XYZ file of C-alpha atoms in Angstrom:
341
model
C -34.579 6.653 9.145
C -33.409 3.983 6.719
C -29.810 2.766 6.831
C -28.322 1.027 3.796
C -25.832 -1.841 3.905
C -23.796 -2.835 0.849
C -22.294 -6.228 0.017
C -24.436 -8.155 2.484
C -24.099 -11.933 2.151
C -27.104 -14.233 2.459
C -25.841 -15.882 5.659
C -24.848 -12.510 7.092
C -28.178 -10.733 6.625
C -30.199 -12.376 9.436
C -27.372 -11.795 11.924
C -27.040 -8.155 10.878
C -30.800 -7.624 10.986
C -31.043 -9.222 14.420
C -28.288 -6.991 15.822
C -29.949 -3.960 14.231
C -33.373 -4.778 15.713
C -31.924 -5.395 19.174
C -30.107 -2.043 19.157
C -32.751 0.183 17.614
C -35.998 -1.636 18.359
C -37.807 -0.405 15.270
C -36.630 3.206 15.484
C -34.689 2.802 12.232
C -34.926 0.520 9.210
C -32.161 -1.491 7.568
C -31.920 -1.957 3.806
C -29.549 -4.781 2.835
C -28.038 -4.899 -0.656
C -26.058 -7.684 -2.261
C -24.437 -5.070 -4.495
C -20.952 -3.845 -3.685
C -20.392 -0.150 -3.189
C -18.570 1.585 -6.049
C -19.002 4.558 -8.369
C -21.933 2.924 -10.137
C -23.851 1.916 -7.008
C -23.085 4.922 -4.770
C -26.191 6.844 -5.976
C -28.398 4.194 -4.295
C -27.262 5.602 -0.941
C -28.642 9.073 -1.691
C -30.734 10.242 1.247
C -29.220 7.728 3.666
C -27.268 9.275 6.531
C -25.497 6.011 7.369
C -23.917 3.459 5.007
C -22.672 0.062 6.179
C -19.771 -1.005 3.962
C -18.005 -4.311 3.387
C -14.317 -5.080 2.952
C -14.587 -5.434 -0.832
C -16.454 -2.179 -1.392
C -14.617 0.643 -3.130
C -14.566 3.795 -1.032
C -12.126 5.984 -2.919
C -12.284 9.766 -3.073
C -14.851 9.840 -5.881
C -17.206 7.412 -4.139
C -16.889 9.206 -0.808
C -17.613 12.582 -2.379
C -20.660 11.106 -4.104
C -21.915 9.673 -0.816
C -21.401 12.971 1.020
C -23.170 14.867 -1.752
C -26.116 12.485 -1.418
C -26.454 13.184 2.288
C -24.390 10.391 3.847
C -22.622 11.390 7.045
C -21.293 8.094 8.395
C -19.524 4.999 7.002
C -19.574 1.906 9.234
C -17.167 -0.699 7.872
C -18.176 -4.275 8.700
C -14.569 -5.431 8.949
C -11.313 -4.848 10.781
C -9.355 -3.873 7.686
C -10.004 -0.514 6.068
C -7.414 -0.276 3.293
C -10.331 0.099 0.846
C -11.306 3.444 2.408
C -9.581 6.739 1.592
C -9.619 8.150 5.111
C -8.195 11.523 4.085
C -10.938 11.956 1.494
C -13.543 10.879 4.052
C -12.360 13.558 6.471
C -12.360 16.176 3.717
C -15.929 15.192 2.842
C -17.063 15.453 6.458
C -17.752 11.742 6.792
C -17.438 9.840 10.042
C -15.793 6.421 9.593
C -15.740 3.499 12.008
C -14.667 -0.125 11.754
C -14.823 -3.355 13.754
C -11.529 -3.414 15.626
C -12.097 -6.842 17.177
C -14.006 -10.054 16.543
C -13.358 -13.745 17.190
C -9.673 -14.365 16.351
C -10.346 -18.089 16.413
C -12.408 -17.955 13.230
C -9.441 -16.852 11.115
C -6.775 -18.799 13.016
C -8.695 -22.051 12.792
C -9.362 -21.560 9.079
C -5.681 -20.810 8.445
C -4.944 -24.183 10.006
C -7.623 -25.796 7.844
C -5.785 -24.468 4.779
C -2.406 -25.594 6.096
C -3.592 -29.118 6.822
C -5.534 -29.384 3.573
C -2.506 -28.591 1.416
C -0.129 -30.632 3.580
C -2.287 -33.758 3.452
C -3.631 -33.203 -0.115
C -7.203 -33.290 1.185
C -8.857 -31.600 -1.812
C -7.210 -33.909 -4.325
C -8.102 -36.926 -2.207
C -11.747 -35.828 -1.951
C -11.989 -35.351 -5.721
C -10.567 -38.830 -6.258
C -12.830 -40.651 -3.834
C -15.881 -38.897 -5.272
C -15.017 -40.714 -8.500
C -14.334 -43.962 -6.560
C -10.590 -43.668 -7.110
C -9.101 -44.807 -3.812
C -5.397 -44.782 -4.715
C -2.938 -42.993 -2.436
C -0.449 -42.104 -5.167
C 0.632 -38.462 -4.867
C -1.190 -37.895 -1.574
C 1.699 -38.295 0.833
C 2.036 -35.515 3.391
C 4.205 -35.060 6.456
C 3.876 -34.684 10.200
C 3.878 -31.103 11.451
C 4.790 -32.205 14.956
C 8.403 -31.251 15.663
C 8.622 -28.888 12.713
C 8.824 -25.085 12.764
C 5.889 -22.687 12.409
C 6.697 -19.108 11.438
C 3.980 -16.698 12.579
C 4.181 -13.337 10.820
C 2.178 -10.998 13.032
C 1.404 -12.026 16.599
C -1.698 -10.047 17.447
C -4.887 -11.765 18.550
C -5.235 -13.924 15.418
C -1.539 -14.741 15.198
C -1.530 -15.714 18.858
C -4.530 -18.015 18.369
C -2.714 -19.603 15.414
C 0.433 -20.019 17.537
C -1.511 -21.729 20.331
C -2.777 -24.319 17.855
C 0.761 -24.790 16.498
C 1.973 -25.279 20.050
C -0.696 -27.947 20.491
C 0.711 -29.727 17.447
C 4.099 -29.753 19.149
C 5.740 -27.314 16.754
C 8.686 -25.027 17.359
C 7.503 -21.403 17.168
C 9.200 -18.470 15.445
C 7.556 -15.055 15.425
C 8.001 -11.703 13.765
C 6.239 -8.485 14.725
C 6.975 -4.906 15.704
C 6.543 -5.882 19.364
C 6.817 -9.177 21.231
C 3.592 -10.621 22.626
C 3.939 -12.019 26.165
C 1.273 -14.640 25.417
C 3.383 -15.966 22.542
C 6.558 -15.858 24.577
C 4.783 -18.003 27.180
C 4.249 -20.608 24.460
C 7.999 -20.731 23.855
C 7.958 -18.559 20.728
C 11.294 -17.078 19.703
C 11.101 -13.697 17.990
C 13.568 -13.420 15.114
C 14.318 -11.255 12.120
C 11.914 -11.707 9.232
C 14.589 -13.200 6.994
C 15.437 -15.891 9.528
C 11.778 -16.775 9.982
C 11.285 -17.304 6.249
C 14.470 -19.355 6.011
C 13.819 -21.696 8.953
C 10.045 -22.165 8.994
C 8.392 -25.262 7.558
C 5.048 -23.452 7.734
C 4.665 -19.678 7.336
C 1.327 -18.061 8.181
C 0.584 -14.362 7.645
C -1.377 -12.394 10.249
C -0.416 -8.730 9.802
C -2.607 -5.862 8.516
C -2.115 -4.441 5.032
C -0.242 -1.156 5.403
C 2.217 0.638 3.113
C 5.066 -1.005 5.049
C 3.571 -4.495 4.724
C 2.521 -4.351 1.068
C 4.238 -7.298 -0.675
C 5.847 -8.274 2.612
C 6.286 -11.676 1.018
C 8.101 -10.776 -2.186
C 10.532 -12.613 -4.465
C 13.347 -12.214 -1.939
C 11.293 -13.608 0.936
C 10.076 -16.524 -1.173
C 13.638 -17.304 -2.244
C 14.591 -17.650 1.424
C 11.880 -20.213 2.122
C 12.522 -23.933 2.076
C 11.621 -25.725 -1.137
C 9.125 -27.877 0.766
C 7.670 -25.126 2.986
C 3.961 -24.397 3.291
C 2.708 -20.803 2.945
C -0.704 -19.648 4.234
C -2.253 -16.204 3.832
C -5.580 -15.575 5.554
C -4.976 -11.874 6.245
C -4.845 -9.548 3.210
C -3.996 -10.360 -0.388
C -1.653 -7.415 -0.794
C 0.805 -8.919 1.681
C 1.885 -11.403 -0.987
C 3.423 -10.573 -4.370
C 1.373 -12.824 -6.648
C 3.775 -12.592 -9.586
C 6.672 -13.639 -7.368
C 4.596 -16.510 -5.983
C 3.772 -17.716 -9.489
C 7.460 -17.721 -10.433
C 8.246 -19.665 -7.265
C 5.570 -22.259 -8.053
C 6.685 -22.555 -11.681
C 10.144 -23.404 -10.366
C 8.633 -26.352 -8.496
C 9.171 -24.832 -5.068
C 6.888 -24.867 -1.989
C 5.067 -27.969 -0.840
C 1.734 -26.202 -0.541
C 0.102 -22.773 -0.589
C -3.225 -21.914 1.067
C -4.738 -18.559 0.128
C -7.973 -17.178 1.524
C -7.194 -13.726 0.128
C -5.873 -12.370 -3.161
C -4.523 -8.926 -3.938
C -6.967 -8.374 -6.834
C -9.949 -10.074 -5.199
C -12.277 -7.059 -5.401
C -14.857 -7.656 -8.077
C -14.197 -11.415 -8.032
C -14.502 -12.826 -4.515
C -18.047 -13.162 -3.108
C -19.443 -13.317 -6.666
C -20.475 -16.186 -8.947
C -18.070 -16.127 -11.899
C -18.697 -19.731 -12.958
C -20.403 -18.802 -16.225
C -17.854 -16.165 -17.202
C -14.378 -16.230 -18.678
C -11.828 -15.638 -15.932
C -9.985 -12.589 -17.230
C -7.613 -12.372 -14.251
C -4.763 -14.423 -15.686
C -2.782 -14.517 -12.447
C -5.685 -15.923 -10.436
C -6.474 -18.413 -13.199
C -2.826 -19.482 -13.261
C -2.790 -20.005 -9.485
C -5.721 -22.397 -9.852
C -3.697 -24.648 -12.172
C -1.199 -25.682 -9.478
C -2.337 -28.809 -7.682
C -0.513 -27.767 -4.501
C -2.385 -24.441 -4.266
C -5.741 -24.062 -2.502
C -7.652 -20.802 -2.961
C -10.769 -19.910 -0.976
C -12.743 -16.684 -1.262
C -12.042 -14.663 1.889
C -14.114 -16.909 4.141
C -11.744 -17.336 7.092
C -13.755 -14.916 9.243
C -17.062 -16.459 8.191
C -18.345 -18.198 11.309
C -21.625 -17.503 13.041
C -19.676 -16.353 16.100
C -17.469 -13.882 14.256
C -20.145 -12.516 11.915
C -22.479 -12.033 14.874
C -19.800 -10.042 16.698
C -19.085 -7.981 13.587
C -22.784 -7.190 13.187
C -23.213 -6.201 16.836
C -20.132 -3.968 16.802
C -21.137 -2.323 13.521
C -24.584 -1.488 14.840
C -22.989 -0.200 18.043
C -20.796 2.100 15.956
C -23.934 3.486 14.293
C -25.514 4.088 17.702
C -22.352 5.931 18.783
C -22.597 8.121 15.686
C -26.177 9.098 16.484
C -25.180 9.870 20.089
C -22.114 11.886 19.089
C -19.740 9.420 20.730
C -16.380 8.055 19.576
C -14.698 4.789 20.513
C -11.651 2.683 19.718
C -13.456 1.727 16.505
C -13.559 5.314 15.231
C -11.204 6.003 12.323
C -12.503 9.449 11.380
C -14.560 11.278 14.056
C -17.547 13.427 13.188
C -16.851 17.116 12.913
C -19.615 18.239 15.215
C -20.901 16.508 18.334
C -24.629 16.001 18.151
C -27.230 15.093 20.713
C -28.480 11.554 21.057
C -31.369 10.273 18.986
């Protein structure tokens, strides 16, 4: 049978195809689309039992019903996050849903540090200047991070990898999470209330999933607690940060630097070429005007190591579906257990 994958990036496709061929050895075919899955593109999946989705696809109730009506029985999300999928509607439509619960945490943690260092040391501005043979240092002064305080919001695998790097820089570590991580405690991390973390940290990095309880975790109140010269990095999910509150904070001349790899309204913008269009998202356009803000387009995970792991796990989830198996990656199990194929 043919399996269709939406939102496949050019650099991702060979890794996904390789994982697919190794698992199925020609028994099934893979159709890769650059299009994102939404109401308009869902009909393309008609007749395909399995759909491989991306993090910026729209899988609301209408899309899921359309997929189920067209014969789809399984959604395999090529990501850890699944806030773009209406799981209740998927279950009602009889759709199995699985995700990638783990991939290289170093990809995201290392990129979060790349953002932090870039805004601290004004790397982008410096690169633009030297490209035009302007070698002045005016306005490029940064500061040592050694001896300062890193606040790690979320200390799972990615947060822990970020904390290890901070420890290597010689930073004091503050953490906030629902449970303390022994690996972080071994680094000397002190777990504190969220308010204290925001108030004391010189660098705040977000590493929690987007859930109803974490939506706008960093709001106007949290931003008001932060130091005027603090650095804020978000490489997790855009919805963790209240963009309007951030804009007001930046307009007030506060925060030394902000590094964003995610944005709460990124769907329909990130991963696409908008260079010849008018940017109608006024908040995103406004963020771009601040010279202490660096925005990248959800690329923190985008290493060959991580994408290869994501591809292999996704294909494994499809194999589990055909065999009637569930795993830790299963979000919505299939209604009936089938025999292997």
